[in-house]
Amino acid sequence: MTMHDAHGRRPDTSSTATALSPTPRTTLRRNRARAQADRAALTDVLDAAQLCHLGVVVQGSPLVVPTAFAYDLDGPDAEGTLYLHGSVAATTLGAPGDVCVSITVLDGLVLARSAFHHSMNYRSAVVRGTPRVVDDEGERAVALDLIVNKLVPGRTDVVRANTRKELAATRVVALPLYEASVKARSGGPNDDEGDIAAGGVWAGVLPLTTQVGEPVPVPDLDEIGAASPPM
């Protein structure tokens, strides 16, 4: 399959293809110093996050919904493929036109000596483009496995396969990873010199992480299932 971006261009296959190539829609206009130029920064955000927000226009009104996702750098779209899924009845996955997907990883709360300079440390990505419905059965199977295994690695190795009825009720859409931007902040607060000299207020960073807790089994778990917890 010949790959093209949302504007019909073939992707760059030269040695510079690892760099993000912002379009006018993904060129940062504020805090440009936080822009990340390397495509590896995009995969870093995609790997770290478990949730994305899909923005669409439905009947003339904007709608943003949280959803699970997965990606495949070897997918058939320009610079790789971002996969989303949901019910065939979901208006967000069937709306015509372009969409916007945002992914954010919150790494810390930045506490300054003034309210104005409080901030957050984060890594975020925005992917824009025209999604396509995945009709190929093989690609659909790969996409659905990727989404489940992103949440819990190896999960599809132990659960039963999807039934025809379940597949018929599920829509998978794909979005090229070509038109993307990545932004990040790290470090401490940018306090004013006067506030630093005045002292008396704690300043610094409160790191934030996501941790998996102890698995809580269902009451009707059998012995075989109980012997193989997911973590």
XYZ file of C-alpha atoms in Angstrom:
231
model
C 0.000 0.000 0.000
C 1.399 3.417 -0.944
C 1.300 5.776 2.000
C 0.263 9.420 1.783
C -0.373 12.078 4.391
C -3.669 13.908 4.908
C -2.729 16.307 2.119
C -1.852 13.612 -0.423
C 1.914 13.909 -0.033
C 4.095 10.850 0.270
C 5.976 10.729 3.589
C 9.655 11.541 3.820
C 11.713 8.348 3.678
C 15.108 10.037 3.921
C 17.399 9.973 6.946
C 15.538 12.980 8.364
C 12.264 11.047 8.589
C 12.795 10.645 12.351
C 12.135 14.351 12.827
C 8.672 15.787 13.256
C 7.582 17.841 10.263
C 4.991 20.283 11.595
C 2.328 21.494 9.218
C 0.785 24.958 9.649
C -1.815 23.317 11.903
C 0.753 21.688 14.183
C 3.319 24.496 14.356
C 3.484 25.812 17.923
C 2.812 29.514 18.265
C 3.195 29.894 22.029
C 6.070 28.624 24.184
C 7.924 27.454 21.092
C 10.938 26.592 23.226
C 8.942 23.649 24.579
C 8.408 22.146 21.141
C 10.055 18.760 20.601
C 11.567 18.249 17.156
C 12.417 14.544 17.311
C 9.760 11.973 16.445
C 11.054 9.846 19.319
C 9.446 12.394 21.647
C 6.087 11.529 20.077
C 6.505 7.804 20.709
C 7.621 8.610 24.270
C 4.279 10.319 24.924
C 2.315 7.557 23.185
C 4.102 4.892 25.234
C 3.636 6.678 28.567
C -0.060 7.561 28.204
C -3.004 5.201 28.610
C -5.683 7.631 27.515
C -6.186 10.154 24.738
C -8.874 12.727 23.994
C -10.553 12.703 20.606
C -11.926 16.009 19.361
C -14.491 16.031 16.552
C -17.234 18.263 15.206
C -20.663 16.607 15.354
C -23.582 18.398 13.736
C -21.745 21.682 13.879
C -20.726 21.453 17.548
C -17.338 20.470 19.016
C -17.176 17.287 21.067
C -14.190 15.895 22.975
C -14.239 12.396 24.449
C -11.631 10.310 26.308
C -10.759 6.950 24.802
C -8.155 4.195 24.751
C -5.729 4.090 21.861
C -2.750 2.286 20.398
C -0.249 2.962 17.652
C 1.826 1.101 15.102
C 4.892 2.792 13.642
C 4.828 0.182 10.882
C 1.166 0.819 10.134
C 0.002 1.630 6.597
C -0.352 5.391 7.139
C 2.186 8.191 6.795
C 4.778 7.988 9.616
C 2.758 5.232 11.296
C -0.819 4.765 12.448
C -2.787 5.807 15.510
C -5.722 3.470 16.220
C -8.957 4.287 18.069
C -11.998 2.088 18.557
C -15.532 2.210 19.856
C -19.120 1.314 19.139
C -20.357 1.480 15.558
C -23.120 3.710 16.966
C -20.622 6.265 18.336
C -21.002 9.587 16.535
C -17.418 10.525 17.386
C -16.003 7.708 15.265
C -18.335 8.229 12.351
C -18.248 12.001 12.008
C -16.929 13.244 8.636
C -13.950 15.564 8.306
C -10.769 16.091 10.271
C -10.244 15.201 13.912
C -7.774 16.174 16.602
C -6.324 13.733 19.123
C -4.495 15.018 22.191
C -2.428 12.947 24.622
C -0.977 14.302 27.864
C 1.311 12.820 30.501
C 1.448 14.846 33.718
C 4.874 14.513 35.365
C 4.716 17.032 38.192
C 3.186 20.089 39.821
C 5.475 23.123 39.773
C 5.013 25.260 42.871
C 6.361 28.780 42.663
C 6.618 31.627 45.174
C 3.811 33.437 43.395
C 0.475 32.153 42.118
C 1.239 33.518 38.658
C 4.316 31.327 38.131
C 2.767 28.023 39.214
C 2.928 25.482 36.399
C 3.062 21.787 35.528
C 5.716 19.504 34.132
C 4.244 17.478 31.296
C 4.696 15.772 27.953
C 1.933 16.232 25.408
C 1.196 15.431 21.793
C -1.423 16.583 19.315
C -2.211 14.550 16.198
C -4.443 15.984 13.478
C -5.770 14.569 10.246
C -8.576 12.777 8.472
C -9.313 9.350 9.965
C -10.209 6.306 7.919
C -12.421 3.433 8.967
C -10.409 0.200 9.128
C -12.296 -2.346 7.031
C -9.501 -4.840 6.400
C -10.052 -7.774 8.757
C -6.356 -8.374 9.297
C -5.611 -4.771 10.160
C -8.667 -4.601 12.418
C -7.467 -7.650 14.338
C -3.999 -6.166 14.779
C -5.413 -2.811 15.879
C -7.760 -4.302 18.464
C -4.980 -6.472 19.890
C -2.682 -3.441 20.097
C -5.291 -1.435 22.009
C -5.909 -4.198 24.562
C -2.220 -5.033 24.961
C -1.312 -1.379 25.441
C -3.469 -1.349 28.551
C -2.174 -4.714 29.812
C 0.764 -6.175 27.852
C 0.125 -9.720 26.675
C -3.540 -9.671 27.656
C -4.792 -10.985 24.304
C -2.686 -14.120 24.809
C -4.933 -15.264 27.667
C -8.450 -14.027 26.833
C -10.806 -15.528 24.267
C -10.931 -14.119 20.749
C -13.540 -11.603 19.656
C -16.772 -13.068 18.313
C -18.273 -12.049 14.972
C -21.052 -10.249 16.842
C -18.553 -8.273 18.913
C -16.514 -7.353 15.846
C -19.665 -6.245 14.025
C -20.464 -3.919 16.921
C -16.985 -2.379 16.967
C -15.596 0.333 14.725
C -11.856 0.889 14.366
C -10.490 4.088 12.881
C -6.922 4.918 11.907
C -5.190 8.295 11.870
C -1.785 9.006 10.284
C 0.906 10.022 12.767
C 2.414 12.369 10.191
C 0.716 15.602 11.230
C 1.741 15.792 14.873
C 3.311 18.151 17.371
C 4.909 17.441 20.745
C 5.402 19.829 23.626
C 7.059 19.299 27.014
C 8.030 21.145 30.166
C 10.464 20.085 32.862
C 12.337 21.710 35.708
C 11.429 24.041 38.526
C 9.495 27.293 38.736
C 10.513 30.503 37.003
C 10.297 32.745 40.037
C 10.856 36.497 39.935
C 14.085 37.657 41.553
C 12.132 39.753 44.038
C 10.094 36.750 45.185
C 13.256 34.684 45.617
C 14.889 37.444 47.688
C 11.772 37.848 49.858
C 11.838 34.148 50.812
C 9.419 32.541 53.230
C 7.572 30.357 50.682
C 8.413 26.757 49.708
C 9.048 26.354 45.975
C 9.879 23.318 43.869
C 8.293 20.353 42.127
C 5.857 17.726 43.348
C 6.519 14.723 41.061
C 3.504 12.754 39.865
C 3.460 9.163 38.649
C 0.828 6.593 37.713
C 1.123 3.308 39.560
C -0.688 0.006 39.192
C -2.242 -1.188 42.434
C -2.775 -4.697 43.742
C -5.153 -6.625 41.440
C -8.688 -7.023 42.840
C -10.188 -10.334 41.609
C -13.870 -10.816 40.808
C -15.816 -12.995 43.271
C -16.524 -15.706 40.669
C -12.884 -16.249 39.660
C -11.992 -19.920 39.207
C -8.780 -21.596 40.370
C -7.059 -21.410 36.992
C -7.867 -17.738 36.588
C -6.824 -16.990 40.172
C -3.428 -18.552 39.506
C -2.613 -16.095 36.722
C -3.122 -12.472 37.847
C -2.443 -9.815 35.178
C 0.494 -8.237 36.969
